[in-house]
Amino acid sequence: MIPTVTQQLEAIRRRLTETVVPALPESAHFAHEQVLLIDATLGSLIECHEHEYRYAVVEYQDYRTTLTAFAQMIASDESDVIDILNEDGPSATEAATPLHVITEKTRRMKVLTERLYQQLSGRRAGGDSSAADLMASLAARQVEREASWFRQAGFTRDDAMPIGTLLEGYR
């Protein structure tokens, strides 16, 4: 399983404070200042990134509610207002689940999926390959996501699709 963004940021922050800072000479005041700035930025990212999607959904819903109310108050028939209000968007319930909860549930489902696959594989009779086909398809999609996730870090093939483009296809 790929490390979470939080784990990656925490590892970078640890390396910065445990390895880079002690190696800086006392006279490198500007370098120390920059390291403190980077450390503070990493701290902020660690605290905030998990909530970015939920923040965006809450903000989207807040503006959608207000725009709807304004449009009704003035009986607006402006096409751009009508168009945006007719577009699909995230539901308010999408902001209810924190990222770490989704990640933990996904980890539990991975364990359970593997367990049920092992049970199905153990009683496969007559060459029924539907469970194997499902697992192979799941594995292929997981590899595609991970290759896309790591592509810019240089850990995977260069032709992996950018993660944003790949995830757009899951709609």
Short mmCIF file of C-alpha atoms in Angstrom, two decimals:
data_model
loop_
_atom_site.label_atom_id
_atom_site.label_comp_id
_atom_site.label_asym_id
_atom_site.label_seq_id
_atom_site.Cartn_x
_atom_site.Cartn_y
_atom_site.Cartn_z
CA MET A 1 0.00 0.00 0.00
CA ILE A 2 1.29 3.43 -0.85
CA PRO A 3 2.05 5.68 2.11
CA THR A 4 -0.50 8.36 2.79
CA VAL A 5 0.33 11.97 2.00
CA THR A 6 0.46 12.62 5.74
CA GLN A 7 3.04 9.86 6.20
CA GLN A 8 5.13 11.22 3.33
CA LEU A 9 5.03 14.77 4.66
CA GLU A 10 5.88 13.61 8.18
CA ALA A 11 8.86 11.62 6.85
CA ILE A 12 10.15 14.66 4.94
CA ARG A 13 9.70 16.82 8.02
CA ARG A 14 11.60 14.31 10.19
CA ARG A 15 14.48 14.13 7.70
CA LEU A 16 14.61 17.89 7.58
CA THR A 17 14.74 18.35 11.35
CA GLU A 18 16.81 15.24 12.23
CA THR A 19 19.28 15.25 9.34
CA VAL A 20 19.47 18.62 7.60
CA VAL A 21 19.24 20.99 10.59
CA PRO A 22 22.07 19.36 12.58
CA ALA A 23 24.29 19.46 9.48
CA LEU A 24 23.91 23.22 9.07
CA PRO A 25 26.74 25.33 10.47
CA GLU A 26 25.81 27.73 13.27
CA SER A 27 26.78 30.65 11.05
CA ALA A 28 24.19 29.70 8.37
CA HIS A 29 21.49 31.98 9.76
CA PHE A 30 19.63 32.33 6.46
CA ALA A 31 19.65 28.55 5.91
CA HIS A 32 18.27 28.01 9.45
CA GLU A 33 15.55 30.56 8.78
CA GLN A 34 14.62 28.80 5.53
CA VAL A 35 14.53 25.40 7.24
CA LEU A 36 12.18 26.80 9.88
CA LEU A 37 9.96 28.19 7.12
CA ILE A 38 9.91 24.82 5.32
CA ASP A 39 9.21 23.03 8.61
CA ALA A 40 6.29 25.36 9.37
CA THR A 41 4.92 24.88 5.85
CA LEU A 42 5.13 21.10 6.18
CA GLY A 43 3.37 21.33 9.55
CA SER A 44 0.56 23.32 7.97
CA LEU A 45 0.25 20.85 5.09
CA ILE A 46 0.15 17.91 7.51
CA GLU A 47 -2.63 19.59 9.47
CA CYS A 48 -4.71 20.84 6.53
CA HIS A 49 -4.37 18.59 3.49
CA GLU A 50 -6.62 15.85 4.86
CA HIS A 51 -9.47 18.33 5.04
CA GLU A 52 -8.99 20.00 1.65
CA TYR A 53 -11.66 17.98 -0.17
CA ARG A 54 -14.16 18.38 2.65
CA TYR A 55 -13.37 22.11 2.79
CA ALA A 56 -14.01 22.41 -0.95
CA VAL A 57 -17.32 20.54 -0.69
CA VAL A 58 -18.50 22.68 2.23
CA GLU A 59 -17.50 25.86 0.40
CA TYR A 60 -19.21 24.63 -2.79
CA GLN A 61 -22.43 23.85 -0.91
CA ASP A 62 -22.34 27.18 0.92
CA TYR A 63 -22.05 29.19 -2.30
CA ARG A 64 -24.59 26.97 -4.09
CA THR A 65 -27.13 27.53 -1.29
CA THR A 66 -26.54 31.29 -1.29
CA LEU A 67 -26.64 31.58 -5.10
CA THR A 68 -29.87 29.54 -5.18
CA ALA A 69 -31.44 31.81 -2.57
CA PHE A 70 -30.38 34.97 -4.43
CA ALA A 71 -31.63 33.59 -7.75
CA GLN A 72 -35.01 32.79 -6.18
CA MET A 73 -35.23 36.22 -4.52
CA ILE A 74 -34.86 38.06 -7.81
CA ALA A 75 -36.43 35.35 -10.01
CA SER A 76 -33.23 35.26 -12.03
CA ASP A 77 -33.38 33.80 -15.49
CA GLU A 78 -29.71 34.49 -16.28
CA SER A 79 -28.39 31.54 -18.23
CA ASP A 80 -25.04 31.36 -16.46
CA VAL A 81 -26.80 31.21 -13.07
CA ILE A 82 -29.26 28.56 -14.28
CA ASP A 83 -26.47 26.57 -15.94
CA ILE A 84 -24.25 26.40 -12.85
CA LEU A 85 -27.17 25.48 -10.60
CA ASN A 86 -28.17 22.70 -13.02
CA GLU A 87 -24.67 21.21 -13.06
CA ASP A 88 -23.94 18.20 -10.90
CA GLY A 89 -21.69 18.78 -7.96
CA PRO A 90 -20.68 17.07 -4.74
CA SER A 91 -23.44 16.48 -2.23
CA ALA A 92 -23.21 17.94 1.24
CA THR A 93 -22.77 14.43 2.66
CA GLU A 94 -19.45 14.14 0.82
CA ALA A 95 -18.04 16.61 3.33
CA ALA A 96 -19.09 14.49 6.28
CA THR A 97 -16.38 11.82 6.11
CA PRO A 98 -12.79 12.77 6.96
CA LEU A 99 -10.06 11.37 4.73
CA HIS A 100 -8.47 9.29 7.50
CA VAL A 101 -11.83 7.55 8.09
CA ILE A 102 -12.15 6.71 4.38
CA THR A 103 -8.55 5.46 4.32
CA GLU A 104 -9.07 3.26 7.39
CA LYS A 105 -12.28 1.79 5.95
CA THR A 106 -10.48 1.09 2.68
CA ARG A 107 -7.69 -0.72 4.54
CA ARG A 108 -10.28 -2.86 6.34
CA MET A 109 -12.01 -3.64 3.03
CA LYS A 110 -8.67 -4.68 1.50
CA VAL A 111 -8.14 -7.21 4.29
CA LEU A 112 -11.70 -8.52 3.98
CA THR A 113 -11.50 -8.68 0.17
CA GLU A 114 -8.35 -10.78 0.42
CA ARG A 115 -9.97 -13.05 3.02
CA LEU A 116 -13.08 -13.66 0.93
CA TYR A 117 -10.99 -14.17 -2.19
CA GLN A 118 -8.99 -16.85 -0.37
CA GLN A 119 -12.25 -18.53 0.69
CA LEU A 120 -13.58 -18.42 -2.87
CA SER A 121 -10.30 -19.68 -4.30
CA GLY A 122 -10.29 -22.58 -1.85
CA ARG A 123 -13.68 -23.82 -2.97
CA ARG A 124 -13.39 -23.04 -6.65
CA ALA A 125 -14.93 -25.99 -8.47
CA GLY A 126 -15.01 -26.74 -12.13
CA GLY A 127 -12.58 -23.99 -13.03
CA ASP A 128 -14.87 -21.08 -12.10
CA SER A 129 -12.61 -18.09 -12.56
CA SER A 130 -15.03 -15.26 -11.76
CA ALA A 131 -13.38 -14.51 -8.38
CA ALA A 132 -9.92 -14.61 -9.97
CA ASP A 133 -11.12 -12.34 -12.78
CA LEU A 134 -12.53 -9.84 -10.27
CA MET A 135 -9.31 -9.88 -8.24
CA ALA A 136 -7.14 -9.53 -11.34
CA SER A 137 -9.22 -6.55 -12.51
CA LEU A 138 -8.99 -4.94 -9.07
CA ALA A 139 -5.22 -5.50 -8.97
CA ALA A 140 -4.78 -3.99 -12.44
CA ARG A 141 -6.69 -0.85 -11.43
CA GLN A 142 -4.66 -0.60 -8.19
CA VAL A 143 -1.37 -0.88 -10.08
CA GLU A 144 -2.56 1.75 -12.57
CA ARG A 145 -3.46 4.14 -9.72
CA GLU A 146 -0.17 3.57 -7.90
CA ALA A 147 1.90 3.99 -11.08
CA SER A 148 0.04 7.22 -11.75
CA TRP A 149 0.50 8.40 -8.16
CA PHE A 150 4.25 7.78 -8.18
CA ARG A 151 4.99 8.77 -11.79
CA GLN A 152 6.46 12.20 -11.07
CA ALA A 153 8.68 10.81 -8.31
CA GLY A 154 10.48 8.71 -10.91
CA PHE A 155 9.61 5.40 -9.26
CA THR A 156 7.47 4.14 -12.13
CA ARG A 157 7.33 4.15 -15.89
CA ASP A 158 7.28 7.53 -17.59
CA ASP A 159 4.15 6.79 -19.61
CA ALA A 160 1.89 6.46 -16.55
CA MET A 161 -1.15 8.70 -16.82
CA PRO A 162 -1.18 11.77 -14.53
CA ILE A 163 -3.19 10.96 -11.38
CA GLY A 164 -5.79 13.69 -11.99
CA THR A 165 -6.45 12.47 -15.52
CA LEU A 166 -6.69 8.87 -14.34
CA LEU A 167 -9.12 9.68 -11.53
CA GLU A 168 -11.33 11.66 -13.92
CA GLY A 169 -11.99 8.35 -15.71
CA TYR A 170 -13.48 6.85 -12.53
CA ARG A 171 -16.55 9.08 -12.63
#
